[in-house]
């Protein structure tokens, strides 16, 4: 990072990674005191004041969705003289006090957020995996999770965008991780099935794998359906390491519960 000589560094952090991000921020500040470090993600969204108080190297915390907020932060620095207090959904230090601005409304039409892969911002050839969102929001009410607390309803990326991202991954021989809150959302499984069907019509020399989480009985139904449409391999390992391969049939531990889910897109049928 230091070799790139950045003016701003943006990092996302969960509760599991916030300590690591704090150490990275401190190391960056030590080497390059002038760099502005902006941190977003679930942890700082939940406890912005506590986070900035504990990790002093962080200049600004982004609360909630960050695409529009991050853009406005950069514009504020580029347009010198314009302060941060007008930007909604951030936390920052001012005169020794931690300030938290009013909450930013969620992005209703998430398709306005450009794909970093399709726009060329990220060169997919430099990575082994692409993290892809197909929707935002969650139908569950888990007390420990911020989706239900901080966001309302379900918002879907268009099927056309999903097809293009999966196709880009396959054509560049990289795998996809679905960054969705829950994989087995019925409506979204059908959309994903349709997208994979479309992508699978074009022959490819190599499989791309799509990874998701959470398998229930409905997901297993989707697995059988996918076999019929031409997906040739599935891997269903449980967290304990049990599981099996699916190639025209299903084997191994498939009890409903929490699993990792691997979906391989091979040559079209």
mmCIF file of C-alpha atoms in Angstrom:
data_model
loop_
_atom_site.group_PDB
_atom_site.id
_atom_site.type_symbol
_atom_site.label_atom_id
_atom_site.label_comp_id
_atom_site.label_asym_id
_atom_site.label_seq_id
_atom_site.Cartn_x
_atom_site.Cartn_y
_atom_site.Cartn_z
ATOM 1 C CA UNK A 1 0.000 0.000 0.000
ATOM 2 C CA UNK A 2 2.784 2.407 0.913
ATOM 3 C CA UNK A 3 4.477 1.848 -2.457
ATOM 4 C CA UNK A 4 1.337 3.145 -4.178
ATOM 5 C CA UNK A 5 1.609 6.414 -2.197
ATOM 6 C CA UNK A 6 -2.162 6.792 -1.693
ATOM 7 C CA UNK A 7 -3.888 9.879 -0.371
ATOM 8 C CA UNK A 8 -6.804 7.833 0.904
ATOM 9 C CA UNK A 9 -7.094 4.205 1.958
ATOM 10 C CA UNK A 10 -10.490 2.532 2.331
ATOM 11 C CA UNK A 11 -10.847 -0.692 4.329
ATOM 12 C CA UNK A 12 -13.898 -2.755 5.268
ATOM 13 C CA UNK A 13 -13.976 -4.533 8.628
ATOM 14 C CA UNK A 14 -16.200 -6.957 10.464
ATOM 15 C CA UNK A 15 -15.960 -7.548 14.204
ATOM 16 C CA UNK A 16 -13.651 -10.494 13.480
ATOM 17 C CA UNK A 17 -11.239 -8.320 11.473
ATOM 18 C CA UNK A 18 -11.433 -4.910 13.167
ATOM 19 C CA UNK A 19 -8.321 -5.511 15.320
ATOM 20 C CA UNK A 20 -6.316 -6.437 12.226
ATOM 21 C CA UNK A 21 -7.643 -3.396 10.377
ATOM 22 C CA UNK A 22 -6.732 -1.222 13.369
ATOM 23 C CA UNK A 23 -3.153 -2.499 13.281
ATOM 24 C CA UNK A 24 -2.939 -1.945 9.516
ATOM 25 C CA UNK A 25 -4.235 1.595 9.951
ATOM 26 C CA UNK A 26 -1.676 2.311 12.680
ATOM 27 C CA UNK A 27 1.168 0.932 10.537
ATOM 28 C CA UNK A 28 0.061 3.036 7.569
ATOM 29 C CA UNK A 29 -0.103 6.173 9.672
ATOM 30 C CA UNK A 30 3.369 5.508 11.064
ATOM 31 C CA UNK A 31 4.845 5.224 7.568
ATOM 32 C CA UNK A 32 2.673 7.869 5.932
ATOM 33 C CA UNK A 33 1.059 10.246 8.471
ATOM 34 C CA UNK A 34 -0.688 12.300 5.791
ATOM 35 C CA UNK A 35 -2.766 9.405 4.412
ATOM 36 C CA UNK A 36 -6.470 9.464 5.298
ATOM 37 C CA UNK A 37 -7.814 6.108 6.428
ATOM 38 C CA UNK A 38 -11.524 5.435 5.945
ATOM 39 C CA UNK A 39 -13.064 2.302 7.457
ATOM 40 C CA UNK A 40 -16.511 0.875 6.790
ATOM 41 C CA UNK A 41 -18.281 -2.396 7.448
ATOM 42 C CA UNK A 42 -20.547 -4.011 9.998
ATOM 43 C CA UNK A 43 -18.422 -3.363 13.098
ATOM 44 C CA UNK A 44 -17.986 0.373 12.804
ATOM 45 C CA UNK A 45 -21.612 0.668 11.692
ATOM 46 C CA UNK A 46 -22.689 -0.931 14.974
ATOM 47 C CA UNK A 47 -20.319 0.952 17.305
ATOM 48 C CA UNK A 48 -18.796 3.968 15.511
ATOM 49 C CA UNK A 49 -17.787 5.991 18.569
ATOM 50 C CA UNK A 50 -16.231 3.052 20.367
ATOM 51 C CA UNK A 51 -14.311 2.065 17.238
ATOM 52 C CA UNK A 52 -12.824 5.510 16.597
ATOM 53 C CA UNK A 53 -11.952 5.887 20.269
ATOM 54 C CA UNK A 54 -10.105 2.575 20.319
ATOM 55 C CA UNK A 55 -8.417 2.768 16.911
ATOM 56 C CA UNK A 56 -7.027 6.276 16.709
ATOM 57 C CA UNK A 57 -5.406 5.813 13.309
ATOM 58 C CA UNK A 58 -8.812 5.634 11.631
ATOM 59 C CA UNK A 59 -9.788 9.077 10.334
ATOM 60 C CA UNK A 60 -13.356 8.424 9.225
ATOM 61 C CA UNK A 61 -15.854 5.653 9.815
ATOM 62 C CA UNK A 62 -18.547 4.915 7.252
ATOM 63 C CA UNK A 63 -21.868 3.838 8.765
ATOM 64 C CA UNK A 64 -24.126 1.644 6.656
ATOM 65 C CA UNK A 65 -23.802 1.362 2.879
ATOM 66 C CA UNK A 66 -20.674 3.119 1.745
ATOM 67 C CA UNK A 67 -20.786 3.616 -1.999
ATOM 68 C CA UNK A 68 -22.352 7.089 -2.052
ATOM 69 C CA UNK A 69 -20.837 8.059 1.302
ATOM 70 C CA UNK A 70 -17.288 7.209 0.218
ATOM 71 C CA UNK A 71 -17.727 9.243 -2.963
ATOM 72 C CA UNK A 72 -18.873 12.265 -0.945
ATOM 73 C CA UNK A 73 -15.935 11.924 1.447
ATOM 74 C CA UNK A 74 -13.463 12.045 -1.443
ATOM 75 C CA UNK A 75 -15.295 14.997 -2.967
ATOM 76 C CA UNK A 76 -15.061 16.788 0.378
ATOM 77 C CA UNK A 77 -11.283 16.387 0.448
ATOM 78 C CA UNK A 78 -10.905 17.326 -3.200
ATOM 79 C CA UNK A 79 -13.071 20.447 -2.759
ATOM 80 C CA UNK A 80 -10.911 21.962 -0.021
ATOM 81 C CA UNK A 81 -12.752 24.021 2.522
ATOM 82 C CA UNK A 82 -15.840 21.815 2.525
ATOM 83 C CA UNK A 83 -16.174 20.028 5.851
ATOM 84 C CA UNK A 84 -17.320 16.513 6.678
ATOM 85 C CA UNK A 85 -20.256 17.448 8.882
ATOM 86 C CA UNK A 86 -22.680 17.696 5.927
ATOM 87 C CA UNK A 87 -22.033 14.094 4.864
ATOM 88 C CA UNK A 88 -24.625 11.688 6.224
ATOM 89 C CA UNK A 89 -23.639 8.325 7.664
ATOM 90 C CA UNK A 90 -20.096 8.948 8.913
ATOM 91 C CA UNK A 91 -18.151 9.266 12.166
ATOM 92 C CA UNK A 92 -14.987 11.336 12.558
ATOM 93 C CA UNK A 93 -12.943 13.263 15.107
ATOM 94 C CA UNK A 94 -13.206 17.044 15.293
ATOM 95 C CA UNK A 95 -11.416 19.115 17.929
ATOM 96 C CA UNK A 96 -10.891 16.060 20.074
ATOM 97 C CA UNK A 97 -14.544 14.969 19.926
ATOM 98 C CA UNK A 98 -16.037 12.089 18.004
ATOM 99 C CA UNK A 99 -18.834 13.309 15.755
ATOM 100 C CA UNK A 100 -21.517 11.062 14.247
ATOM 101 C CA UNK A 101 -23.645 12.541 11.479
ATOM 102 C CA UNK A 102 -27.307 11.610 10.816
ATOM 103 C CA UNK A 103 -28.012 8.202 9.298
ATOM 104 C CA UNK A 104 -27.896 7.946 5.528
ATOM 105 C CA UNK A 105 -30.960 6.376 3.865
ATOM 106 C CA UNK A 106 -30.308 3.016 2.267
ATOM 107 C CA UNK A 107 -29.826 2.847 -1.489
ATOM 108 C CA UNK A 108 -33.184 1.714 -2.855
ATOM 109 C CA UNK A 109 -32.095 1.029 -6.441
ATOM 110 C CA UNK A 110 -28.837 -0.819 -5.847
ATOM 111 C CA UNK A 111 -28.268 -1.243 -9.584
ATOM 112 C CA UNK A 112 -27.026 2.365 -9.582
ATOM 113 C CA UNK A 113 -23.931 1.039 -7.775
ATOM 114 C CA UNK A 114 -21.445 0.217 -10.566
ATOM 115 C CA UNK A 115 -19.949 -3.257 -10.624
ATOM 116 C CA UNK A 116 -16.220 -2.912 -9.879
ATOM 117 C CA UNK A 117 -15.623 -5.871 -12.199
ATOM 118 C CA UNK A 118 -17.764 -4.867 -15.167
ATOM 119 C CA UNK A 119 -16.572 -1.265 -14.984
ATOM 120 C CA UNK A 120 -12.928 -2.370 -15.105
ATOM 121 C CA UNK A 121 -12.070 -0.805 -11.759
ATOM 122 C CA UNK A 122 -10.798 -4.205 -10.606
ATOM 123 C CA UNK A 123 -8.787 -6.369 -12.982
ATOM 124 C CA UNK A 124 -10.322 -9.794 -12.428
ATOM 125 C CA UNK A 125 -7.239 -11.515 -13.849
ATOM 126 C CA UNK A 126 -5.311 -10.520 -10.732
ATOM 127 C CA UNK A 127 -7.620 -12.490 -8.419
ATOM 128 C CA UNK A 128 -8.552 -16.113 -7.802
ATOM 129 C CA UNK A 129 -12.046 -15.247 -6.531
ATOM 130 C CA UNK A 130 -14.617 -12.537 -7.136
ATOM 131 C CA UNK A 131 -17.044 -11.542 -4.384
ATOM 132 C CA UNK A 132 -20.429 -10.982 -5.982
ATOM 133 C CA UNK A 133 -23.637 -9.593 -4.501
ATOM 134 C CA UNK A 134 -26.959 -10.653 -5.990
ATOM 135 C CA UNK A 135 -29.120 -8.863 -3.412
ATOM 136 C CA UNK A 136 -29.036 -6.924 -0.143
ATOM 137 C CA UNK A 137 -31.221 -7.354 2.916
ATOM 138 C CA UNK A 138 -32.395 -10.366 4.896
ATOM 139 C CA UNK A 139 -35.667 -12.023 5.857
ATOM 140 C CA UNK A 140 -34.256 -13.377 9.115
ATOM 141 C CA UNK A 141 -34.303 -11.613 12.511
ATOM 142 C CA UNK A 142 -30.971 -12.644 14.015
ATOM 143 C CA UNK A 143 -30.194 -10.473 17.039
ATOM 144 C CA UNK A 144 -26.443 -10.448 16.394
ATOM 145 C CA UNK A 145 -26.674 -9.311 12.761
ATOM 146 C CA UNK A 146 -26.919 -5.765 11.438
ATOM 147 C CA UNK A 147 -28.926 -6.562 8.289
ATOM 148 C CA UNK A 148 -32.266 -6.645 10.068
ATOM 149 C CA UNK A 149 -31.385 -3.770 12.381
ATOM 150 C CA UNK A 150 -29.902 -1.301 9.896
ATOM 151 C CA UNK A 151 -31.677 -2.074 6.615
ATOM 152 C CA UNK A 152 -35.243 -2.538 5.424
ATOM 153 C CA UNK A 153 -36.567 -5.130 3.015
ATOM 154 C CA UNK A 154 -34.853 -6.940 0.167
ATOM 155 C CA UNK A 155 -33.189 -5.154 -2.748
ATOM 156 C CA UNK A 156 -32.017 -7.098 -5.776
ATOM 157 C CA UNK A 157 -29.325 -6.525 -8.344
ATOM 158 C CA UNK A 158 -30.633 -7.128 -11.852
ATOM 159 C CA UNK A 159 -30.370 -10.582 -13.380
ATOM 160 C CA UNK A 160 -28.532 -9.068 -16.337
ATOM 161 C CA UNK A 161 -25.780 -7.761 -14.064
ATOM 162 C CA UNK A 162 -25.469 -11.133 -12.304
ATOM 163 C CA UNK A 163 -25.145 -12.962 -15.636
ATOM 164 C CA UNK A 164 -22.434 -10.576 -16.810
ATOM 165 C CA UNK A 165 -20.419 -10.939 -13.596
ATOM 166 C CA UNK A 166 -20.645 -14.747 -13.588
ATOM 167 C CA UNK A 167 -19.700 -14.822 -17.281
ATOM 168 C CA UNK A 168 -16.741 -12.512 -16.639
ATOM 169 C CA UNK A 169 -15.554 -14.788 -13.844
ATOM 170 C CA UNK A 170 -15.801 -17.900 -15.982
ATOM 171 C CA UNK A 171 -14.158 -16.319 -19.013
ATOM 172 C CA UNK A 172 -11.227 -15.188 -16.846
ATOM 173 C CA UNK A 173 -10.983 -18.532 -15.023
ATOM 174 C CA UNK A 174 -11.754 -17.228 -11.556
ATOM 175 C CA UNK A 175 -14.307 -18.398 -8.986
ATOM 176 C CA UNK A 176 -17.199 -16.495 -7.402
ATOM 177 C CA UNK A 177 -18.086 -16.085 -3.743
ATOM 178 C CA UNK A 178 -21.651 -14.944 -3.192
ATOM 179 C CA UNK A 179 -21.523 -12.143 -0.618
ATOM 180 C CA UNK A 180 -25.265 -12.399 0.014
ATOM 181 C CA UNK A 181 -26.561 -12.566 3.614
ATOM 182 C CA UNK A 182 -28.300 -15.916 2.944
ATOM 183 C CA UNK A 183 -27.856 -18.173 -0.069
ATOM 184 C CA UNK A 184 -31.114 -20.116 0.187
ATOM 185 C CA UNK A 185 -33.541 -17.244 -0.379
ATOM 186 C CA UNK A 186 -36.181 -18.953 -2.594
ATOM 187 C CA UNK A 187 -36.849 -16.115 -5.037
ATOM 188 C CA UNK A 188 -33.156 -15.405 -5.434
ATOM 189 C CA UNK A 189 -32.303 -19.068 -5.982
ATOM 190 C CA UNK A 190 -34.633 -19.075 -8.973
ATOM 191 C CA UNK A 191 -32.977 -15.959 -10.380
ATOM 192 C CA UNK A 192 -29.544 -17.481 -9.870
ATOM 193 C CA UNK A 193 -30.693 -20.678 -11.555
ATOM 194 C CA UNK A 194 -31.888 -18.690 -14.577
ATOM 195 C CA UNK A 195 -28.629 -16.741 -14.724
ATOM 196 C CA UNK A 196 -26.536 -19.919 -14.581
ATOM 197 C CA UNK A 197 -28.716 -21.556 -17.244
ATOM 198 C CA UNK A 198 -28.045 -18.626 -19.550
ATOM 199 C CA UNK A 199 -24.299 -18.596 -18.863
ATOM 200 C CA UNK A 200 -24.096 -22.365 -19.264
ATOM 201 C CA UNK A 201 -25.383 -22.184 -22.844
ATOM 202 C CA UNK A 202 -21.955 -20.967 -23.949
ATOM 203 C CA UNK A 203 -19.271 -23.641 -23.860
ATOM 204 C CA UNK A 204 -16.244 -23.053 -21.671
ATOM 205 C CA UNK A 205 -12.945 -24.891 -21.311
ATOM 206 C CA UNK A 206 -12.928 -24.557 -17.532
ATOM 207 C CA UNK A 207 -15.408 -24.554 -14.688
ATOM 208 C CA UNK A 208 -16.014 -21.559 -12.512
ATOM 209 C CA UNK A 209 -17.228 -22.310 -9.016
ATOM 210 C CA UNK A 210 -19.866 -20.325 -7.153
ATOM 211 C CA UNK A 211 -19.679 -20.507 -3.375
ATOM 212 C CA UNK A 212 -22.528 -19.682 -1.015
ATOM 213 C CA UNK A 213 -23.697 -20.432 2.505
ATOM 214 C CA UNK A 214 -26.779 -21.910 4.197
ATOM 215 C CA UNK A 215 -28.423 -25.017 2.808
ATOM 216 C CA UNK A 216 -31.967 -26.109 3.643
ATOM 217 C CA UNK A 217 -34.396 -28.539 2.082
ATOM 218 C CA UNK A 218 -35.316 -25.943 -0.540
ATOM 219 C CA UNK A 219 -31.681 -25.542 -1.495
ATOM 220 C CA UNK A 220 -31.311 -29.294 -1.923
ATOM 221 C CA UNK A 221 -34.336 -29.173 -4.257
ATOM 222 C CA UNK A 222 -32.471 -26.502 -6.222
ATOM 223 C CA UNK A 223 -29.445 -28.788 -6.359
ATOM 224 C CA UNK A 224 -31.449 -31.555 -8.022
ATOM 225 C CA UNK A 225 -33.021 -29.031 -10.385
ATOM 226 C CA UNK A 226 -29.586 -27.709 -11.299
ATOM 227 C CA UNK A 227 -28.417 -31.210 -12.211
ATOM 228 C CA UNK A 228 -31.231 -31.393 -14.718
ATOM 229 C CA UNK A 229 -30.221 -28.081 -16.322
ATOM 230 C CA UNK A 230 -26.606 -29.079 -16.789
ATOM 231 C CA UNK A 231 -24.535 -28.118 -13.759
ATOM 232 C CA UNK A 232 -22.226 -31.056 -13.534
ATOM 233 C CA UNK A 233 -20.650 -30.915 -10.095
ATOM 234 C CA UNK A 234 -21.602 -29.842 -6.587
ATOM 235 C CA UNK A 235 -19.622 -30.026 -3.386
ATOM 236 C CA UNK A 236 -21.571 -29.961 -0.140
ATOM 237 C CA UNK A 237 -19.114 -30.038 2.764
ATOM 238 C CA UNK A 238 -20.508 -29.346 6.222
ATOM 239 C CA UNK A 239 -18.625 -27.248 8.739
ATOM 240 C CA UNK A 240 -17.365 -30.458 10.351
ATOM 241 C CA UNK A 241 -15.786 -31.507 7.068
ATOM 242 C CA UNK A 242 -18.387 -34.113 6.158
ATOM 243 C CA UNK A 243 -19.983 -34.020 2.742
ATOM 244 C CA UNK A 244 -19.919 -35.436 -0.735
ATOM 245 C CA UNK A 245 -19.764 -34.726 -4.422
ATOM 246 C CA UNK A 246 -22.828 -34.527 -6.599
ATOM 247 C CA UNK A 247 -22.375 -35.693 -10.178
ATOM 248 C CA UNK A 248 -25.765 -36.867 -11.368
ATOM 249 C CA UNK A 249 -26.650 -37.891 -7.816
ATOM 250 C CA UNK A 250 -26.393 -36.734 -4.235
ATOM 251 C CA UNK A 251 -24.210 -38.306 -1.560
ATOM 252 C CA UNK A 252 -22.658 -37.474 1.778
ATOM 253 C CA UNK A 253 -24.069 -35.468 4.660
ATOM 254 C CA UNK A 254 -26.993 -33.395 3.373
ATOM 255 C CA UNK A 255 -28.934 -32.787 6.577
ATOM 256 C CA UNK A 256 -30.377 -29.262 6.554
ATOM 257 C CA UNK A 257 -28.179 -26.843 8.461
ATOM 258 C CA UNK A 258 -25.218 -24.597 7.892
ATOM 259 C CA UNK A 259 -23.029 -25.678 4.997
ATOM 260 C CA UNK A 260 -20.683 -24.257 2.473
ATOM 261 C CA UNK A 261 -22.100 -24.659 -1.009
ATOM 262 C CA UNK A 262 -19.996 -24.996 -4.139
ATOM 263 C CA UNK A 263 -21.600 -24.775 -7.543
ATOM 264 C CA UNK A 264 -19.507 -25.577 -10.610
ATOM 265 C CA UNK A 265 -20.331 -24.107 -14.005
ATOM 266 C CA UNK A 266 -18.843 -26.307 -16.744
ATOM 267 C CA UNK A 267 -19.438 -26.592 -20.456
ATOM 268 C CA UNK A 268 -22.952 -25.944 -21.607
ATOM 269 C CA UNK A 269 -25.142 -28.986 -22.157
#
